[in-house]
Tab-separated table of C-alpha atoms in Angstrom:
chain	number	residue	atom	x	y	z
O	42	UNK	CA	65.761	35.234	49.345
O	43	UNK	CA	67.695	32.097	50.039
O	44	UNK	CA	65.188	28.708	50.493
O	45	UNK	CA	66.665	26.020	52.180
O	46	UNK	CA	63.737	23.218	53.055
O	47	UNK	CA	64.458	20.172	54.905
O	48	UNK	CA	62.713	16.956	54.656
O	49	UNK	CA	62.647	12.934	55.608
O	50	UNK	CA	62.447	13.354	59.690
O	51	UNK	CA	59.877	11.115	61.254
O	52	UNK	CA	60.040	8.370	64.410
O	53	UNK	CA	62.401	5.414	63.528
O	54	UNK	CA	63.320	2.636	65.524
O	55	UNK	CA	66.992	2.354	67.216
O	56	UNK	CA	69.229	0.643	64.958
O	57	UNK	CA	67.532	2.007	62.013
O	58	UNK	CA	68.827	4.697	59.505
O	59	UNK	CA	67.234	7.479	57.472
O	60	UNK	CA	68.005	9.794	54.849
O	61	UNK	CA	67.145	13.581	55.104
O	62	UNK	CA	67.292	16.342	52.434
O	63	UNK	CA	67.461	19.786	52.261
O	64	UNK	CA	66.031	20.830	49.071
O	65	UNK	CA	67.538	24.662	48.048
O	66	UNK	CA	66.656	27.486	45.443
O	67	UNK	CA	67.380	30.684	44.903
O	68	UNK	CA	70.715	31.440	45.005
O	69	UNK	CA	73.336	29.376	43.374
O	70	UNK	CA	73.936	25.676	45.753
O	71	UNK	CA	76.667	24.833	43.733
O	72	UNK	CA	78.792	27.605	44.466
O	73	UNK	CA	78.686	27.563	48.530
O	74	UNK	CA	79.680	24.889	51.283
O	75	UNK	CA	76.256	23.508	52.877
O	76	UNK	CA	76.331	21.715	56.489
O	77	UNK	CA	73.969	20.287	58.825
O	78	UNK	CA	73.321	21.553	62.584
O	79	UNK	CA	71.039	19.768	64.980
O	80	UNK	CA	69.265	20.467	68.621
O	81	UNK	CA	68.493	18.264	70.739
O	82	UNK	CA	64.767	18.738	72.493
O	83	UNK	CA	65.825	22.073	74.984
O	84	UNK	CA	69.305	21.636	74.260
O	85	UNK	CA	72.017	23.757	72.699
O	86	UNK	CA	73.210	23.834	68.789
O	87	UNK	CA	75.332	21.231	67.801
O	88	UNK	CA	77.292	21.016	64.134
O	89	UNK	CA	77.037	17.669	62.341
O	90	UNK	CA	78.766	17.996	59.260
O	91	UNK	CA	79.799	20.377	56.253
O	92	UNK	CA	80.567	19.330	52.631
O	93	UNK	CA	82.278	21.924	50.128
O	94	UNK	CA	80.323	23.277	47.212
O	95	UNK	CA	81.462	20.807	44.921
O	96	UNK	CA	81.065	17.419	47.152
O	97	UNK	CA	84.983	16.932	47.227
O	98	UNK	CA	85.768	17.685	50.901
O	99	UNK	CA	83.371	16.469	54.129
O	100	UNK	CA	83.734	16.810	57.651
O	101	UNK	CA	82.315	15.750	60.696
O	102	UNK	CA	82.587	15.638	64.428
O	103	UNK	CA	84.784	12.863	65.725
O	104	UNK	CA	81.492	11.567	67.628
O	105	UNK	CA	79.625	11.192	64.884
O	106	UNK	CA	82.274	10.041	61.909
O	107	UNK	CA	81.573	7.226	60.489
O	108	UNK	CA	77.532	6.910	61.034
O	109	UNK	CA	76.428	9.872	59.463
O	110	UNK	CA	77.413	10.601	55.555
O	111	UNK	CA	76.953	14.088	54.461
O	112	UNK	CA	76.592	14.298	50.282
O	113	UNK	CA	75.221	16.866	47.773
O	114	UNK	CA	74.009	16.483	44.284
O	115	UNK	CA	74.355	19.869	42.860
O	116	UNK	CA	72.053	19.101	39.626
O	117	UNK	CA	69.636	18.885	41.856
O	118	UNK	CA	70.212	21.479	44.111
O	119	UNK	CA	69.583	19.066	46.625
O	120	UNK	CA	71.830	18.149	50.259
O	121	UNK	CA	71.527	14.740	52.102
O	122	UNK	CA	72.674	13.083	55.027
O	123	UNK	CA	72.330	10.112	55.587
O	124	UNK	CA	72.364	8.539	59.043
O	125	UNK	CA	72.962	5.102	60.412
O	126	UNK	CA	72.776	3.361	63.800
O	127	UNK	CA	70.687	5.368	65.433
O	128	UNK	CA	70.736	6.075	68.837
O	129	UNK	CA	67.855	7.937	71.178
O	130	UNK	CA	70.518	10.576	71.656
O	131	UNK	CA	70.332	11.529	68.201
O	132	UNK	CA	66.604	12.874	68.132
O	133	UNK	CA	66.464	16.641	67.613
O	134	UNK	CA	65.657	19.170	65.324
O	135	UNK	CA	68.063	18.785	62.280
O	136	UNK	CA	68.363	21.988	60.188
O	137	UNK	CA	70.161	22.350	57.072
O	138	UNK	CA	72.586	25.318	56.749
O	139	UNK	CA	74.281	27.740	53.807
O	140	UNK	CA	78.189	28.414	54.499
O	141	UNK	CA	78.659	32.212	53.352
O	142	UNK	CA	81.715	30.945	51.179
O	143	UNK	CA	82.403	27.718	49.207
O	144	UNK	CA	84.991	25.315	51.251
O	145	UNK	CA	82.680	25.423	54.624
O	146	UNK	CA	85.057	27.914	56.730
O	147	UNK	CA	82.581	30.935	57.299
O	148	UNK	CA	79.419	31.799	58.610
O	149	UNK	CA	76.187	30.321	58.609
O	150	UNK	CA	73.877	32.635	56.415
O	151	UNK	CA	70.754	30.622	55.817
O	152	UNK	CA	68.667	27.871	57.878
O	153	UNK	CA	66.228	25.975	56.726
O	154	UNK	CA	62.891	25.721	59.432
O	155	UNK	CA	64.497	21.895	60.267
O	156	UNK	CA	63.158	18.699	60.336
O	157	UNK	CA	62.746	16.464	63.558
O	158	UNK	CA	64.060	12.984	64.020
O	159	UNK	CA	63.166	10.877	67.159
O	160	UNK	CA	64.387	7.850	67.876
O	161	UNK	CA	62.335	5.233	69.619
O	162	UNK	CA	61.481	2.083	69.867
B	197	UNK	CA	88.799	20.273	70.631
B	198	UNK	CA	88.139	23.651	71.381
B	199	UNK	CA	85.515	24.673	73.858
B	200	UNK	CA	83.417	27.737	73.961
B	201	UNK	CA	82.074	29.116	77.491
B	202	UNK	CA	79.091	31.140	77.515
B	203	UNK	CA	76.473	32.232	80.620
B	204	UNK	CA	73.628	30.301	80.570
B	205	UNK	CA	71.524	33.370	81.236
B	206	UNK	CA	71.487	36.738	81.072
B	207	UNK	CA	68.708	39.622	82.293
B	208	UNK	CA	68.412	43.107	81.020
B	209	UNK	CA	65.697	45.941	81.362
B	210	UNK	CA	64.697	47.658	78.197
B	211	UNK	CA	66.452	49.974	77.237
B	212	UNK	CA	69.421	49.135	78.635
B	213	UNK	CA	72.780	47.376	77.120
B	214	UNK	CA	73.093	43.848	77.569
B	215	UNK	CA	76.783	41.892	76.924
B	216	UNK	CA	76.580	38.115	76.052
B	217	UNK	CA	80.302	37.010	76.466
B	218	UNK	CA	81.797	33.197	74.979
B	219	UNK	CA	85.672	32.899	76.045
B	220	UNK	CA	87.968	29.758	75.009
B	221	UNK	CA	91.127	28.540	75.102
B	222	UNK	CA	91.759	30.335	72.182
B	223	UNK	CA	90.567	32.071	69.260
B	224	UNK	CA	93.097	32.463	67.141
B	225	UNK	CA	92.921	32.224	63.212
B	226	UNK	CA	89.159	31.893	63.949
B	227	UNK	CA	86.460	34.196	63.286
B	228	UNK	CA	83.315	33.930	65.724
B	229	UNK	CA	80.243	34.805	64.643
B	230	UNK	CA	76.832	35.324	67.250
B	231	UNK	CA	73.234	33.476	66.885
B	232	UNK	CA	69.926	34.607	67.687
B	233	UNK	CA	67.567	31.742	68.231
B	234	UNK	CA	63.904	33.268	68.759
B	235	UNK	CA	61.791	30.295	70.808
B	236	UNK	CA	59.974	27.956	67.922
B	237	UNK	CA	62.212	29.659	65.286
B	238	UNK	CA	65.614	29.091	63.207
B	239	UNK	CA	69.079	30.819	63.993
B	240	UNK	CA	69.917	33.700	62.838
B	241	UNK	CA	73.328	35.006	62.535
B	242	UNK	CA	73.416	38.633	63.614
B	243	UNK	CA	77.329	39.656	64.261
B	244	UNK	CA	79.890	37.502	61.333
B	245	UNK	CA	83.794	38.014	61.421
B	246	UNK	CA	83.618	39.321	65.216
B	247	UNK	CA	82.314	42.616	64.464
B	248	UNK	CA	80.503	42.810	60.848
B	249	UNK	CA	76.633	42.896	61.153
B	250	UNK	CA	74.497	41.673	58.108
B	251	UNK	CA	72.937	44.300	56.549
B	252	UNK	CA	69.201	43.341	58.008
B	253	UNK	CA	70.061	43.127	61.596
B	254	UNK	CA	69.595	46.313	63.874
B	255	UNK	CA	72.574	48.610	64.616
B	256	UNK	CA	71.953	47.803	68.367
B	257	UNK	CA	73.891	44.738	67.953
B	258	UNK	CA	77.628	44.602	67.936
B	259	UNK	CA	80.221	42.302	68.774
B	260	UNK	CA	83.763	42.666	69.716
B	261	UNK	CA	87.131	40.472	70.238
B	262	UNK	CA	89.543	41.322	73.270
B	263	UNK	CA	92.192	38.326	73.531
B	264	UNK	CA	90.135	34.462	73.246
B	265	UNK	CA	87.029	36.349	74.617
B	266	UNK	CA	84.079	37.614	72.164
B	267	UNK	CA	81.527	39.851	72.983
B	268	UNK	CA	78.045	40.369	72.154
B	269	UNK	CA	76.406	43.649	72.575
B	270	UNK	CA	73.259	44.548	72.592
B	271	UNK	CA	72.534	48.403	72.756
B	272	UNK	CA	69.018	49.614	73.579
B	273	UNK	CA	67.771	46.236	74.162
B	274	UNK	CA	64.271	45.681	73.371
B	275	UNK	CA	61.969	43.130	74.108
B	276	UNK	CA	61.511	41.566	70.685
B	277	UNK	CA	65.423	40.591	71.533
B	278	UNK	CA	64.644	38.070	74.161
B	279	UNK	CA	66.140	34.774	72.527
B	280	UNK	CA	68.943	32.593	72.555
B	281	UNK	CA	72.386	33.928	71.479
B	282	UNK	CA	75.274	31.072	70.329
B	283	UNK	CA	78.853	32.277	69.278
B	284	UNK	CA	80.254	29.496	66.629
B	285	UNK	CA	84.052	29.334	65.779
B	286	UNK	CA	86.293	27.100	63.834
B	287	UNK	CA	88.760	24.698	65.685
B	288	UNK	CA	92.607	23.866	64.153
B	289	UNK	CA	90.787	21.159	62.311
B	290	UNK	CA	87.922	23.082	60.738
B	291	UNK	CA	85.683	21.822	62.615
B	292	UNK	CA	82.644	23.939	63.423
B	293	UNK	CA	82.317	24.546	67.292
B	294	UNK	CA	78.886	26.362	68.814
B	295	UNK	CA	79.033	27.560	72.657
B	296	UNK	CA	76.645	26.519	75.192
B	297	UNK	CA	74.144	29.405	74.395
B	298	UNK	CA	72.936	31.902	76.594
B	299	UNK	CA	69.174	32.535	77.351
B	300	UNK	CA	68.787	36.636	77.274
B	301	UNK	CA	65.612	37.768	79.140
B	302	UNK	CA	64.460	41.377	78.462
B	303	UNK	CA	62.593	42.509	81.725
């Protein structure tokens, strides 16, 4: 059964940035397209970026390109993003996510339980 | 981008079917695939590829394309189904796209 376990959320200050992970086992991360989803507090699901299994190609949405960095280090099955300039309206739930197939253009298989970020001063 | 446009709620007895649409502009070259999001827990995909169901989800739950309009079917609804349900598509520049959700309530 797939494992995907998220970690690094906490309260940080507006401005600030912060790292999460998604640490993964059983089942092979380098073969499949990972991405991360949040939700905001009673809010809807909201896709914040995919990387393909092998780091080469990222995406994002065009609100949040260029302050959040999505990366991967397959040796340690491990999946990061990294966010910057945070705002209040990024606090949610962030969950990590397993594409079925390896560019990112499929189905979301596995979640992880997610980690929460808030953002206040 | 592309938009998808679901109900915000939907009520069904037990028993009964219940149908959880998400329309946009349109859906081609996209597969959409359906979300159920139990309060306190993580999604769960339950309908991939319009119509394939993983092999642990009930057979109660189908899904369907007609035109840029999926469907979401729930046969038999019981109440361990109340949740949130979220269709998710691609957009002409692979970007992942999630409707609105829609809150199903099993009464």
């Amino acid at each position: 059964q797939v494992q995907l376990v998220e970690s690094g959320g906490g309260v940080v200050q507006p401005g600030r940035s912060l790292r999460l992970s998604c640490a993964a086992s059983k089942f092979t991360f380098s073969g499949y397209a990972m991405h991360w989803v949040r939700q905001a507090p009673g809010k809807g699901l909201e896709w914040v970026a995919c990387i393909s299994y092998d780091g080469s190609k990222k995406s994002y949405p065009d609100s949040l390109k260029g302050r959040f960095i999505i990366s991967r280090d397959n040796s340690k099955n491990t999946l990061y993003l990294e966010m910057n300039t945070l705002r209040s309206e990024d606090t949610a739930v962030y969950y990590c996510a397993k594409d079925r197939g390896s560019s990112g253009r499929n189905f979301f298989d596995s979640w992880g339980q997610g980690t929460l970020v808030a953002v206040s001063s | 981008s592309r938009e998808l446009t679901q109900p915000p709620s939907v009520s069904v007895s037990p028993g009964q079917t219940a149908s959880i649409t998400c329309s946009a502009d349109k859906l081609d070259n996209s597969y959409t695939s359906w979300y159920q999001q139990r309060p306190g827990q993580s999604p769960v995909v339950v309908i991939y590829q319009h119509n394939k169901r993983p092999s642990d989800i009930p057979e109660r739950f189908s899904g369907s394309i007609s035109g840029n309009t999926a469907t979401l079917t729930i046969s038999g609804t019981q109440t361990m189904d109340e949740a949130d349900y979220y269709c998710q598509a691609w957009d002409s520049r692979t970007n992942v796209v999630f409707g609105g959700g829609t809150k199903l309530t099993v009464l």
